[in-house]
Amino acid sequence: MGSSEREPAVGKGLPAGVVAVTVDVALLTVHQHRFSILLVLRSEPPWRGRWALPGSFVAEDEDLDAAARRTLEQETGIERLPDGVLLEQLRSYGGPRRDPRGRVISVAYVAFAANLPVPRAGRRVADARFVPVGDQPLPLAFDHARIVGDAVDRARSKIEYSTLATAFLPEPFSISELRAVYEEVWGLSLDHSNFRRKVLGVEGFLLPAGGARPSRPRGGRPGLLYRRGPCTQLWPPLRRGDPDTGAPVGP
Amino acid sequence: MGSSEREPAVGKGLPAGVVAVTVDVALLTVHQHRFSILLVLRSEPPWRGRWALPGSFVAEDEDLDAAARRTLEQETGIERLPDGVLLEQLRSYGGPRRDPRGRVISVAYVAFAANLPVPRAGRRVADARFVPVGDQPLPLAFDHARIVGDAVDRARSKIEYSTLATAFLPEPFSISELRAVYEEVWGLSLDHSNFRRKVLGVEGFLLPAGGARPSRPRGGRPGLLYRRGPCTQLWPPLRRGDPDTGAPVGP
DNA sequence: GCAAAAGTGTTCGAAATACACCCATGC
DNA sequence: GCATGGGTGTATTTCGAACACTTTTGC
């Protein structure tokens, strides 16, 4: 809300409504062992036939968070977002020329999810799929490539100091599965022994869930299973870079 | 931005413009040795006579960052924002009832500044001043108390792992002055010896500027002076909490 | 000289890394 | 049995916190 108006006020004191507001959601997940993002194929102009983030205009009486949830449900055929899907605001994008239809400001969200149903086409969307983040990027509509980049940066950074990585796994999960998430998102390998010690050393991060499960069909001792604990921040953080060289850490 | 419209499109494909967008700026600084925020006294409704963050509606062809800069200049009598003032987006606030005039979404910014001129009243503003963050908070207009809280959290967190704290100091500065910034923002005391070793150990953080300056009128050895280096991220981060207890660290 | 603050050095314990080694499973 | 991965232990090293000591200033 403003404390001063630049343009003459109209109606109840608001300037003429020349700005539209959308939400765009970058849903990140680990799908078939690949760190991936949910994209939709636009079936209407502008940018018809291009891949884009799910997005829609904010309705008149709708909270921004609610708009983000609704967008995911409407455009991907996911009836109701499963519990455990984390949705947080990323940032807003408001360049005056970012949408050919006029002045459109987008409030972007990041979502972290596990175990989603295969997405299908929804409203105004011809197709929907998970696209691995590391693959040659598709040309995206609007400035969505930048939003995707910011979302991926956020995820890579946030799993360092928060328990976010568990959001990429269905419960219960083994420590190896959790380590595989870190390795896939960061693109490096971690020492299994030290990783285990670290995550178990953070109180309230992992709760024993009972039971065990082999991680590969071809042998190996089954790993004990855990579920998410109440802790949300990691201290000390997990590290993804060498202190001196900045190079990846790993065997 | 949107890939699907919820409401019928009008004009060039945009829904009816029921949403207004503002920027609000939380300018943080260390003023007279107090960690402070710039507030303005509203001279127009709504919330006339209340303290608030500087804010204004985004103009039709204006980038969000530019709107934030303009807002600071117009409402505080600061002709041109000095170089070295850092301005970054905080997040957006979009509750449907946060402004009595209608649907107004605010893109909030945080600014980090040093050595500003004393603010004065500007457009639609009766007064402007720096208010220490730690003081009994004034009742603020709109949801600005929440925005202030988020901005302060951002600052307290960001000086841990970035070189941001130097933005609160005019160049050149001594290491003690830098330490005083940390102590004031975090509200604790730090070991002068270890602090010095840490900040000098981060390559490219501090560049010798030559000369020295006593920090107090009543004696003490003058401290060598430095200016900001090219480094922006701190590794390892400076710590503000005890690893075990979460309690403040210090003598 | 004394007080105060900057700058330097040292000690001690915690923590991270890099391994080696054993255990449990599939085949 | 062998290969594969989970779980445990440990030596080495690095790092940080604490604190003693020296230096340079104002008074």
XYZ file of C-alpha atoms (C1' of nucleotides) in Angstrom:
556
model
C 0.000 0.000 0.000
C 1.188 3.317 -0.815
C 1.630 6.303 1.332
C 1.531 8.576 -1.690
C -0.035 8.352 -5.098
C 1.912 9.199 -8.185
C -1.096 9.311 -10.473
C -4.380 11.018 -9.701
C -6.520 8.787 -7.556
C -9.824 7.456 -8.783
C -12.729 5.698 -7.142
C -11.925 4.845 -3.555
C -8.503 6.411 -3.793
C -6.733 3.995 -6.084
C -5.043 4.973 -9.310
C -6.487 3.667 -12.558
C -5.986 -0.077 -12.721
C -3.323 -0.490 -15.299
C -1.521 -3.344 -13.615
C -2.453 -7.010 -13.606
C -1.001 -9.434 -11.081
C -0.317 -13.091 -11.669
C 1.224 -15.887 -9.678
C 3.655 -18.293 -11.302
C 4.708 -21.442 -9.535
C 8.018 -23.246 -9.920
C 7.255 -26.688 -8.552
C 10.454 -28.600 -7.882
C 10.642 -32.286 -7.195
C 12.899 -35.272 -7.582
C 11.150 -37.349 -10.212
C 12.642 -40.627 -11.390
C 15.858 -39.703 -9.578
C 16.164 -36.416 -11.453
C 15.883 -32.953 -9.932
C 13.010 -31.640 -12.031
C 10.602 -28.796 -12.500
C 6.967 -28.888 -13.513
C 6.270 -27.144 -16.815
C 3.070 -26.690 -18.792
C 2.557 -26.284 -22.526
C 0.523 -23.170 -23.235
C -2.541 -23.688 -25.390
C -3.525 -20.039 -25.594
C -1.754 -16.849 -26.561
C 0.476 -15.216 -25.741
C 3.300 -17.694 -26.190
C 0.909 -20.421 -27.334
C 2.829 -23.642 -27.900
C 5.619 -22.675 -25.535
C 6.518 -24.321 -22.278
C 6.021 -22.164 -19.222
C 5.534 -22.227 -15.503
C 2.007 -22.822 -14.292
C 0.524 -19.415 -13.661
C -2.698 -17.502 -13.472
C -4.137 -14.145 -12.598
C -4.842 -13.409 -8.982
C -8.568 -13.272 -8.362
C -10.189 -10.241 -6.843
C -10.572 -11.548 -3.319
C -7.821 -14.120 -3.278
C -4.735 -14.306 -1.133
C -1.477 -14.740 -3.008
C -0.663 -18.074 -1.379
C -4.133 -19.355 -2.209
C -3.727 -18.260 -5.800
C -0.519 -20.250 -6.049
C -2.182 -23.394 -4.704
C -5.158 -22.990 -7.017
C -2.874 -22.513 -9.987
C -1.087 -25.766 -9.375
C -4.344 -27.640 -9.006
C -6.023 -26.147 -12.043
C -3.221 -26.469 -14.533
C -1.782 -29.825 -13.697
C -4.811 -31.957 -12.939
C -3.633 -32.477 -9.392
C -6.982 -32.544 -7.642
C -5.793 -31.612 -4.211
C -2.223 -30.772 -3.398
C -0.865 -33.510 -1.098
C 0.070 -32.559 2.431
C 3.744 -31.971 2.827
C 3.977 -29.884 -0.321
C 5.816 -26.770 0.747
C 4.915 -23.557 -1.003
C 6.798 -20.359 -0.395
C 7.066 -17.047 -2.095
C 10.149 -16.591 -4.243
C 10.036 -12.979 -5.386
C 8.135 -10.703 -7.738
C 8.982 -9.883 -11.323
C 7.716 -6.620 -12.668
C 9.580 -5.389 -15.717
C 7.242 -3.134 -17.724
C 7.630 -5.166 -20.929
C 7.657 -8.701 -19.652
C 4.171 -9.517 -20.965
C 2.975 -8.508 -24.448
C -0.571 -7.986 -23.146
C 0.415 -5.037 -20.997
C 1.707 -4.375 -17.546
C 1.728 -7.654 -15.694
C 3.532 -8.179 -12.425
C 4.144 -11.736 -11.358
C 4.503 -12.981 -7.823
C 6.536 -16.153 -8.197
C 6.340 -19.108 -5.831
C 8.529 -22.146 -5.308
C 6.937 -25.435 -4.352
C 8.788 -28.466 -3.014
C 7.000 -31.743 -3.483
C 7.417 -35.488 -3.487
C 5.561 -38.340 -4.978
C 3.168 -36.331 -7.079
C 0.797 -37.956 -9.534
C 1.890 -37.667 -13.140
C 0.687 -34.240 -14.161
C -1.825 -33.888 -16.965
C -3.150 -31.020 -18.981
C -5.459 -28.598 -17.208
C -7.168 -25.299 -17.907
C -5.658 -23.539 -20.903
C -2.819 -26.017 -20.890
C -2.118 -28.606 -23.596
C 0.394 -30.686 -21.676
C 2.237 -30.823 -18.385
C 5.375 -32.654 -17.399
C 8.387 -32.831 -15.132
C 11.517 -31.619 -16.879
C 14.951 -32.351 -15.374
C 16.618 -29.141 -14.342
C 19.987 -30.211 -15.680
C 18.808 -30.986 -19.194
C 19.233 -28.633 -22.075
C 16.616 -26.082 -21.109
C 13.497 -25.728 -23.211
C 12.799 -22.236 -24.504
C 10.313 -20.864 -22.038
C 7.575 -18.264 -22.315
C 7.875 -14.783 -20.828
C 10.816 -14.390 -18.415
C 10.191 -17.814 -16.973
C 13.719 -19.047 -17.612
C 14.942 -16.481 -15.127
C 12.314 -17.455 -12.582
C 13.281 -21.107 -12.952
C 16.910 -20.194 -12.381
C 16.074 -18.250 -9.243
C 13.908 -21.086 -7.952
C 16.636 -23.661 -8.504
C 19.157 -21.430 -6.757
C 16.770 -21.071 -3.845
C 16.344 -24.821 -3.533
C 20.068 -25.570 -3.789
C 20.818 -23.000 -1.163
C 17.947 -23.777 1.166
C 18.670 -27.475 1.606
C 22.006 -26.436 3.105
C 20.581 -24.864 6.196
C 17.040 -26.228 6.389
C 15.358 -29.598 6.478
C 13.736 -28.876 3.141
C 15.314 -31.830 1.361
C 12.930 -34.215 3.105
C 10.070 -32.542 1.238
C 11.397 -34.256 -1.901
C 10.844 -37.713 -0.390
C 7.734 -39.697 0.474
C 7.764 -41.017 4.029
C 9.249 -43.151 5.291
C 12.658 -42.801 3.696
C 16.156 -44.066 4.316
C 19.201 -41.953 4.913
C 20.587 -43.061 1.568
C 17.500 -41.815 -0.184
C 17.939 -38.490 1.560
C 21.569 -38.414 0.562
C 20.584 -39.163 -3.015
C 18.372 -36.064 -2.943
C 21.282 -33.895 -1.869
C 23.565 -35.460 -4.440
C 21.048 -34.988 -7.220
C 20.124 -31.411 -6.356
C 23.735 -30.335 -5.869
C 25.172 -32.541 -8.588
C 27.982 -34.060 -6.533
C 28.626 -37.024 -4.290
C 28.833 -37.005 -0.517
C 30.618 -39.311 1.871
C 27.938 -41.720 3.069
C 29.455 -42.109 6.489
C 29.842 -38.436 7.336
C 26.480 -37.583 5.816
C 24.808 -40.091 8.068
C 26.535 -38.771 11.157
C 25.627 -35.210 10.305
C 21.934 -35.658 9.669
C 21.484 -37.922 12.689
C 23.345 -35.379 14.776
C 20.740 -32.690 14.161
C 18.161 -33.170 16.887
C 14.612 -33.418 15.593
C 15.594 -33.748 11.947
C 14.926 -37.464 11.437
C 12.667 -39.648 13.560
C 13.029 -43.435 13.422
C 10.027 -44.878 11.647
C 10.853 -48.554 12.140
C 11.632 -51.067 9.453
C 14.188 -51.098 6.715
C 14.238 -51.159 2.965
C 16.860 -52.134 0.397
C 17.688 -49.252 -1.867
C 18.717 -51.230 -4.943
C 17.444 -54.410 -6.496
C 20.976 -55.786 -6.679
C 21.830 -56.320 -3.074
C 23.198 -54.255 -0.268
C 22.120 -54.002 3.309
C 18.672 -52.441 3.759
C 18.649 -48.987 5.287
C 16.650 -48.054 8.359
C 13.639 -45.864 7.694
C 12.893 -42.419 9.081
C 10.278 -39.732 8.849
C 10.471 -35.956 9.126
C 10.979 -34.547 12.591
C 9.850 -31.189 13.968
C 13.173 -29.473 13.287
C 13.217 -27.087 10.340
C 16.659 -25.484 10.520
C 19.924 -27.365 10.254
C 22.819 -26.464 12.488
C 25.505 -26.924 11.500
C 24.532 -26.601 7.852
C 25.365 -29.247 5.313
C 28.096 -28.116 2.999
C 28.217 -28.319 -0.740
C 31.502 -26.556 -1.435
C 35.095 -26.825 -0.416
C 36.018 -24.085 2.058
C 39.210 -23.189 0.210
C 38.678 -23.855 -3.452
C 34.924 -23.583 -3.661
C 35.106 -26.910 -5.461
C 32.530 -29.591 -4.771
C 33.159 -31.816 -1.791
C 33.041 -35.536 -2.223
C 34.975 -38.738 -2.727
C 3.068 -14.510 -15.418
C -0.118 -16.019 -16.269
C -0.669 -18.929 -18.518
C -4.393 -18.996 -17.853
C -6.988 -16.438 -16.924
C -9.443 -17.015 -14.153
C -11.670 -14.130 -15.084
C -12.827 -13.266 -18.590
C -10.159 -11.320 -20.388
C -10.734 -7.783 -21.511
C -8.855 -5.396 -23.728
C -5.591 -6.896 -24.876
C -6.196 -10.068 -22.929
C -5.938 -8.832 -19.405
C -8.625 -9.218 -16.786
C -10.320 -6.113 -15.458
C -7.813 -4.112 -13.479
C -8.932 -4.573 -9.937
C -5.489 -4.731 -8.429
C -3.175 -1.867 -7.592
C 0.521 -2.409 -6.950
C 2.683 -0.385 -4.609
C 6.255 -0.521 -3.449
C 7.118 -0.007 0.197
C 10.694 0.487 1.267
C 12.215 -0.467 4.601
C 15.398 1.584 4.706
C 17.720 0.336 7.419
C 20.743 2.169 8.678
C 22.855 2.648 11.763
C 22.097 6.188 12.821
C 23.732 7.696 15.908
C 24.950 4.216 16.834
C 21.414 2.792 16.747
C 20.119 0.222 14.265
C 17.241 2.216 12.822
C 14.557 2.278 10.180
C 13.278 5.207 8.177
C 9.602 5.963 8.811
C 7.326 8.665 7.411
C 4.281 10.309 8.964
C 1.301 10.048 6.626
C -0.410 13.326 5.836
C -3.194 11.822 3.730
C -5.740 9.079 4.216
C -5.863 6.241 4.702
C -4.027 6.069 7.998
C -3.414 9.817 8.040
C -1.311 10.732 11.052
C 0.197 7.282 11.365
C 3.802 6.344 10.876
C 4.460 4.087 7.918
C 7.099 2.898 5.523
C 7.750 5.127 2.542
C 5.639 3.753 -0.278
C 3.935 4.681 -3.502
C 2.052 3.211 -6.392
C 4.032 1.758 -9.236
C 3.759 3.906 -12.327
C 2.525 2.520 -15.598
C 5.869 2.118 -17.278
C 8.109 1.829 -14.267
C 10.306 -1.022 -13.169
C 9.811 -2.168 -9.590
C 13.370 -1.345 -8.543
C 13.041 2.116 -10.060
C 9.788 2.652 -8.214
C 11.506 1.820 -4.939
C 14.312 4.309 -5.593
C 11.858 7.012 -6.599
C 9.788 6.428 -3.500
C 12.739 6.982 -1.210
C 13.715 10.145 -2.993
C 10.222 11.634 -3.126
C 9.145 10.972 0.414
C 12.279 11.720 2.362
C 13.752 14.721 0.616
C 16.841 12.791 -0.295
C 17.569 14.336 -3.654
C 19.621 11.545 -5.093
C 20.241 8.308 -3.316
C 23.985 8.117 -2.498
C 26.020 5.427 -4.193
C 26.520 2.434 -2.004
C 22.891 2.318 -0.946
C 21.871 -1.266 -1.498
C 18.295 -1.907 -2.489
C 16.895 -5.373 -2.789
C 13.479 -6.881 -3.009
C 12.171 -8.337 0.226
C 8.881 -10.008 -0.703
C 5.334 -9.159 -1.705
C 2.342 -8.751 0.567
C -1.040 -9.344 -0.947
C -3.748 -10.085 1.576
C -7.106 -9.071 0.078
C -7.975 -6.747 2.989
C -4.668 -5.128 3.752
C -5.662 -1.727 2.330
C -9.051 -0.095 2.987
C -9.066 1.415 -0.501
C -9.325 -1.937 -2.224
C -7.085 -4.643 -3.489
C -3.535 -3.428 -3.163
C -0.526 -5.664 -3.460
C 2.745 -4.337 -2.125
C 6.186 -5.278 -3.322
C 8.405 -4.536 -0.351
C 12.065 -3.586 -0.589
C 14.870 -3.396 1.943
C 17.508 -0.718 1.609
C 20.832 -0.650 3.446
C 22.419 2.736 3.772
C 25.029 4.741 5.611
C 25.575 8.369 6.275
C 22.288 9.622 4.905
C 21.228 13.223 5.222
C 18.625 13.824 7.899
C 15.350 12.945 6.216
C 12.680 15.584 5.825
C 9.057 15.572 4.813
C 8.272 14.924 1.158
C 5.239 14.367 -1.022
C 2.167 13.479 1.027
C 4.358 13.097 4.068
C 4.278 15.332 7.150
C 7.490 14.119 8.742
C 10.267 11.583 8.277
C 12.765 10.206 10.746
C 15.020 7.347 11.712
C 13.484 5.214 14.440
C 15.656 2.741 16.374
C 14.503 -0.789 15.690
C 14.859 -1.836 19.299
C 12.662 0.910 20.739
C 9.059 0.407 21.693
C 7.568 0.169 18.204
C 5.287 2.934 17.007
C 1.893 1.768 15.788
C 2.298 1.569 12.045
C -0.140 1.934 9.161
C -1.356 -1.032 7.110
C 0.617 -4.236 7.727
C 3.868 -2.320 7.876
C 4.832 -3.660 11.284
C 5.087 -7.086 9.717
C 7.126 -5.779 6.805
C 9.490 -4.044 9.206
C 9.908 -7.274 11.125
C 10.692 -9.216 7.973
C 13.168 -6.555 6.868
C 14.975 -6.580 10.184
C 15.150 -10.365 10.112
C 16.587 -10.201 6.623
C 19.271 -7.749 7.684
C 20.219 -9.674 10.809
C 20.498 -12.845 8.836
C 22.214 -11.423 5.793
C 25.158 -9.835 7.582
C 26.072 -13.334 8.731
C 26.996 -14.637 5.332
C 27.469 -11.514 3.231
C 29.546 -8.362 3.356
C 26.390 -6.308 3.752
C 27.375 -4.827 7.112
C 29.838 -2.510 5.395
C 26.882 -0.814 3.694
C 26.015 0.656 7.090
C 29.348 2.498 7.278
C 30.815 5.431 5.374
C 34.252 4.726 3.959
C 36.866 4.494 5.210
C 36.045 2.652 8.409
C 37.935 0.818 11.106
C 37.428 -2.779 12.104
C 36.010 -1.629 15.427
C 33.407 0.434 13.668
C 32.470 -2.616 11.644
C 32.297 -4.680 14.783
C 30.079 -2.049 16.360
C 27.667 -2.494 13.452
C 27.436 -6.215 14.070
C 27.044 -5.709 17.786
C 24.310 -3.137 17.328
C 22.351 -5.075 14.698
C 22.589 -8.346 16.583
C 22.356 -6.835 20.036
C 25.321 -8.641 21.554
C 29.047 -8.191 22.017
C 31.760 -9.940 20.058
C 35.330 -10.770 20.952
C 37.392 -8.029 19.319
C 40.325 -10.278 18.673
C 38.487 -13.115 17.002
C 36.306 -10.701 15.054
C 39.353 -9.000 13.641
C 40.945 -12.290 12.631
C 37.760 -13.456 10.975
C 37.017 -10.430 8.837
C 40.643 -10.022 7.781
C 40.709 -13.700 6.896
C 38.013 -13.312 4.242
C 39.866 -12.430 1.074
C 38.541 -9.354 -0.671
C 36.309 -8.283 2.205
C 38.360 -5.380 3.541
C 40.993 -3.420 1.633
C 43.522 -1.300 3.532
C 42.737 2.338 2.965
C 45.716 3.805 4.783
C 45.624 5.940 7.882
C 44.092 5.384 11.259
C 41.439 6.960 13.431
C 40.733 6.835 17.143
C 37.283 5.510 17.873
C 36.641 7.303 21.160
C 37.467 10.764 22.401
C 38.931 9.352 25.607
C 41.995 7.524 24.411
C 42.760 4.147 22.973
C 44.947 3.188 20.087
C 43.648 4.391 16.709
C 42.385 1.674 14.389
C 43.637 1.181 10.852
C 41.159 2.159 8.165
C 39.699 -0.016 5.419
C 37.257 0.202 2.563
C 34.917 -2.327 0.991
C 36.550 -4.974 -1.161
C 35.067 -6.835 -4.127
C 33.970 -9.835 -2.068
C 30.247 -10.077 -1.377
C 29.862 -13.442 0.356
C 31.482 -14.379 3.635
C 32.967 -17.782 4.109
C 33.009 -18.912 6.775
C 29.999 -16.928 7.990
C 30.126 -14.808 11.100
C 28.150 -16.362 13.903
C 25.624 -14.739 16.151
C 24.433 -17.709 18.177
C 25.865 -20.444 20.272
C 25.855 -23.757 18.395
C 24.396 -25.670 21.338
C 22.207 -23.349 23.310
C 21.326 -20.830 20.636
C 22.384 -18.231 23.157
C 24.321 -15.171 22.033
C 28.064 -15.514 21.772
C 30.269 -12.988 23.429
C 32.338 -12.055 26.474
C 51.448 6.890 34.989
C 46.747 5.167 33.982
C 42.826 3.882 31.198
C 41.180 2.388 26.950
C 41.183 0.441 22.698
C 43.934 -1.772 18.771
C 46.666 -5.411 17.433
C 49.146 -10.232 18.237
C 49.869 -14.813 20.041
C 48.688 -19.143 22.350
C 46.064 -22.743 24.231
C 42.588 -26.004 24.279
C 38.754 -28.548 22.819
C 35.215 -29.369 19.313
C 34.200 -30.624 14.727
C 34.972 -32.115 10.033
C 37.242 -35.021 6.950
C 39.057 -39.122 5.193
C 39.328 -43.360 5.798
C 39.138 -48.472 7.457
C 36.297 -51.985 8.869
C 32.293 -54.925 9.819
C 27.259 -56.155 8.809
C 23.258 -57.532 6.015
C 21.295 -58.394 1.858
C 20.625 -60.231 -3.437
C 22.342 -63.260 -6.546
C 31.057 -67.192 -2.413
C 30.939 -62.145 -4.174
C 29.227 -57.587 -4.986
C 26.784 -53.895 -3.075
C 25.449 -50.768 -0.034
C 24.332 -49.740 5.220
C 26.255 -48.899 9.719
C 30.265 -47.950 13.039
C 34.755 -46.590 14.565
C 38.893 -43.730 14.424
C 43.146 -40.887 13.309
C 44.312 -36.541 11.654
C 43.648 -32.050 10.941
C 41.428 -27.865 10.955
C 38.961 -24.421 13.225
C 37.022 -21.535 16.593
C 36.500 -19.746 21.292
C 38.740 -17.937 25.096
C 42.005 -15.251 26.927
C 46.758 -13.399 27.951
C 49.839 -10.155 26.357
C 51.812 -6.065 23.842
C 51.265 -1.521 21.501
C 49.531 3.070 20.891
C 46.848 6.616 21.924
C 44.296 10.569 25.359
C 44.503 12.504 29.613
